[in-house]
Short mmCIF file of C-alpha atoms in Angstrom, two decimals:
data_model
loop_
_atom_site.label_atom_id
_atom_site.label_comp_id
_atom_site.label_asym_id
_atom_site.label_seq_id
_atom_site.Cartn_x
_atom_site.Cartn_y
_atom_site.Cartn_z
CA MET A 1 118.76 104.31 91.63
CA GLY A 2 119.97 102.16 88.78
CA ASN A 3 118.93 98.79 87.51
CA THR A 4 119.19 95.46 89.21
CA SER A 5 117.89 92.02 88.35
CA ASP A 6 117.42 91.34 92.08
CA SER A 7 113.64 91.24 92.50
CA ALA A 8 114.00 91.84 96.26
CA VAL A 9 115.44 95.30 95.65
CA SER A 10 113.48 98.35 94.52
CA SER A 11 115.03 100.20 91.61
CA VAL A 12 114.48 103.29 89.52
CA GLY A 13 116.44 103.75 86.31
CA VAL A 14 116.54 103.55 82.55
CA ASP A 15 116.56 100.63 80.14
CA ASP A 16 120.30 100.15 79.69
CA ARG A 17 119.95 98.00 76.59
CA THR A 18 117.86 100.72 74.93
CA CYS A 19 120.61 103.24 75.74
CA GLY A 20 123.06 101.16 73.71
CA GLU A 21 120.58 100.69 70.88
CA LEU A 22 119.94 104.43 70.61
CA VAL A 23 123.66 105.19 70.46
CA ALA A 24 124.06 102.53 67.74
CA LYS A 25 121.32 104.29 65.79
CA ALA A 26 123.20 107.57 66.18
CA PHE A 27 126.30 105.83 64.79
CA VAL A 28 124.37 104.58 61.75
CA GLU A 29 123.07 108.12 61.13
CA SER A 30 126.57 109.59 61.43
CA GLU A 31 129.33 109.60 58.87
CA LYS A 32 131.63 107.77 61.28
CA ARG A 33 132.96 104.35 60.37
CA ARG A 34 134.80 102.78 63.33
CA PRO A 35 132.70 102.40 66.52
CA CYS A 36 133.83 101.12 69.89
CA TYR A 37 132.55 100.71 73.42
CA VAL A 38 134.50 101.83 76.49
CA GLY A 39 133.13 100.08 79.55
CA CYS A 40 134.17 99.68 83.14
CA ASN A 41 133.47 96.00 83.93
CA CYS A 42 131.26 97.29 86.71
CA GLY A 43 128.15 95.18 86.51
CA GLU A 44 124.81 94.69 84.91
CA SER A 45 124.26 98.19 83.49
CA ASP A 46 127.67 98.11 81.79
CA ARG A 47 126.95 94.71 80.25
CA LEU A 48 123.46 95.68 79.05
CA ARG A 49 124.61 98.99 77.51
CA ARG A 50 127.45 97.22 75.69
CA ASP A 51 125.18 94.39 74.52
CA GLY A 52 122.49 96.78 73.26
CA PHE A 53 125.11 98.73 71.31
CA ALA A 54 126.89 95.69 69.87
CA ARG A 55 123.68 93.87 68.89
CA ALA A 56 122.17 96.91 67.18
CA LEU A 57 125.43 97.49 65.30
CA ALA A 58 125.58 93.84 64.27
CA GLU A 59 122.12 94.15 62.71
CA THR A 60 123.62 96.72 60.33
CA GLY A 61 126.71 94.64 59.63
CA ALA A 62 128.98 96.84 61.77
CA THR A 63 131.29 95.50 64.44
CA CYS A 64 132.57 97.21 67.54
CA ASP A 65 135.91 97.27 69.34
CA GLU A 66 135.73 97.02 73.12
CA TYR A 67 137.94 98.58 75.77
CA VAL A 68 137.96 99.05 79.53
CA ALA A 69 138.16 102.63 80.79
CA ALA A 70 140.93 101.77 83.25
CA ASP A 71 143.13 100.23 80.53
CA GLU A 72 146.60 101.75 80.45
CA GLY A 73 147.13 103.53 77.17
CA LEU A 74 143.42 103.69 76.33
CA ARG A 75 143.80 106.98 74.46
CA ASP A 76 146.56 105.54 72.27
CA LYS A 77 144.55 102.36 71.60
CA LEU A 78 141.57 104.43 70.44
CA ILE A 79 143.72 106.54 68.14
CA GLN A 80 145.73 103.61 66.75
CA SER A 81 142.53 101.69 66.03
CA ASP A 82 141.10 104.79 64.32
CA ASN A 83 137.98 104.65 66.49
CA ASP A 84 135.94 107.67 65.46
CA PHE A 85 132.68 106.87 67.30
CA ILE A 86 133.11 106.04 70.97
CA PHE A 87 130.27 104.93 73.24
CA CYS A 88 131.23 105.04 76.91
CA TYR A 89 129.60 103.44 79.93
CA ASN A 90 128.60 106.82 81.35
CA ASP A 91 129.15 110.57 81.01
CA GLU A 92 132.07 110.54 83.45
CA VAL A 93 134.01 108.08 81.29
CA ALA A 94 132.91 109.90 78.11
CA ALA A 95 134.12 113.28 79.42
CA ALA A 96 137.49 111.79 80.38
CA VAL A 97 137.88 110.09 76.98
CA ALA A 98 136.82 113.23 75.06
CA GLY A 99 139.26 115.34 77.06
CA GLU A 100 142.14 112.92 76.44
CA LEU A 101 141.41 112.79 72.70
CA ASP A 102 141.20 116.60 72.50
CA ARG A 103 144.58 116.94 74.27
CA ALA A 104 146.08 114.38 71.86
CA GLY A 105 144.88 116.38 68.83
CA TYR A 106 142.24 113.79 67.88
CA PRO A 107 139.15 116.00 68.21
CA ASP A 108 137.01 114.58 65.40
CA ALA A 109 135.77 111.52 67.25
CA THR A 110 132.13 111.45 68.31
CA VAL A 111 131.90 110.48 71.98
CA PHE A 112 128.72 109.39 73.77
CA GLY A 113 127.98 108.68 77.41
CA VAL A 114 124.90 107.89 79.46
CA ASP A 115 123.18 109.96 82.19
CA GLY A 116 123.01 113.57 80.97
CA VAL A 117 124.99 114.79 83.96
CA PHE A 118 125.94 118.14 82.38
CA ARG A 119 122.25 119.08 82.33
CA TYR A 120 122.21 119.07 86.15
CA LEU A 121 125.83 119.94 86.98
CA PRO A 122 126.81 122.92 84.84
CA ILE A 123 130.53 122.58 85.65
CA TYR A 124 130.55 119.13 84.05
CA LYS A 125 132.01 118.72 80.54
CA LYS A 126 129.24 118.51 77.95
CA VAL A 127 129.25 115.25 76.00
CA ASN A 128 126.74 113.58 73.73
CA THR A 129 124.59 111.44 75.95
CA VAL A 130 121.59 109.18 76.30
CA CYS A 131 119.54 110.02 79.34
CA GLY A 132 116.23 110.05 81.10
CA ASP A 133 114.74 112.69 83.35
CA ILE A 134 117.00 112.50 86.42
CA VAL A 135 114.72 114.78 88.45
CA ALA A 136 111.70 112.55 87.78
CA MET A 137 113.76 109.44 88.57
CA THR A 138 115.00 110.95 91.84
CA ASP A 139 111.46 111.96 92.81
CA SER A 140 110.24 108.44 92.05
CA ALA A 141 113.02 106.88 94.14
CA ALA A 142 112.18 109.22 97.04
CA ASP A 143 108.50 108.26 96.75
CA ILE A 144 109.37 104.55 96.89
CA ILE A 145 111.54 105.07 99.97
CA ALA A 146 108.89 107.20 101.69
CA ASP A 147 106.25 104.55 100.95
CA MET A 148 108.49 101.86 102.42
CA VAL A 149 109.05 103.91 105.58
CA ILE A 150 105.40 104.92 105.98
CA ASN A 151 103.99 101.48 105.18
CA GLY A 152 106.65 99.52 107.03
CA GLY A 153 108.35 97.69 104.19
CA ALA A 154 106.17 97.73 101.10
CA GLN A 155 106.82 95.27 98.29
CA PRO A 156 109.88 96.05 96.15
CA SER A 157 109.07 97.95 92.98
CA ARG A 158 110.83 98.76 89.75
CA LYS A 159 110.31 101.79 87.56
CA VAL A 160 112.01 102.21 84.19
CA PHE A 161 112.10 105.67 82.62
CA PRO A 162 112.34 106.44 78.90
CA VAL A 163 115.59 107.79 77.46
CA GLU A 164 116.50 110.15 74.66
CA VAL A 165 119.64 111.07 72.75
CA VAL A 166 121.05 114.52 73.54
CA LYS A 167 123.76 115.70 71.14
CA VAL A 168 126.01 118.58 72.10
CA LYS A 169 128.26 118.76 69.02
#
């Protein structure tokens, strides 16, 4: 599961660039004024999410700070830069950032992730997110694998699922 540009590999996922674009739209509709992206330098999905966000913001005249989740002092950088709208690579990073900002007494930032994990793992911290239907994606991936096993190595396929914004605050 997840996207790859390798045409020899089957994949099931979401359009990562669209994820970024939808979060940029949420920024424009908000009253926030200082957006940023917190990535992980972990590959194609990270790059596409960041690019979709930055390009959609640029179309409105907004710019975006960029950080890496593993950066030492990330929380302090976000606060010092007055970032009040934070788009993170995924829900895991978003939950960690939101928790750190809450503990620092900086609770008014809007934080977004990608994946909608809290909808499937109720112990997970709820964060604003952009996500597709993980159950449908998992079923599709299982179908592709079963077809490959049954048919002895079917042609690689790619399925991209639609995404939606889910706000929790």
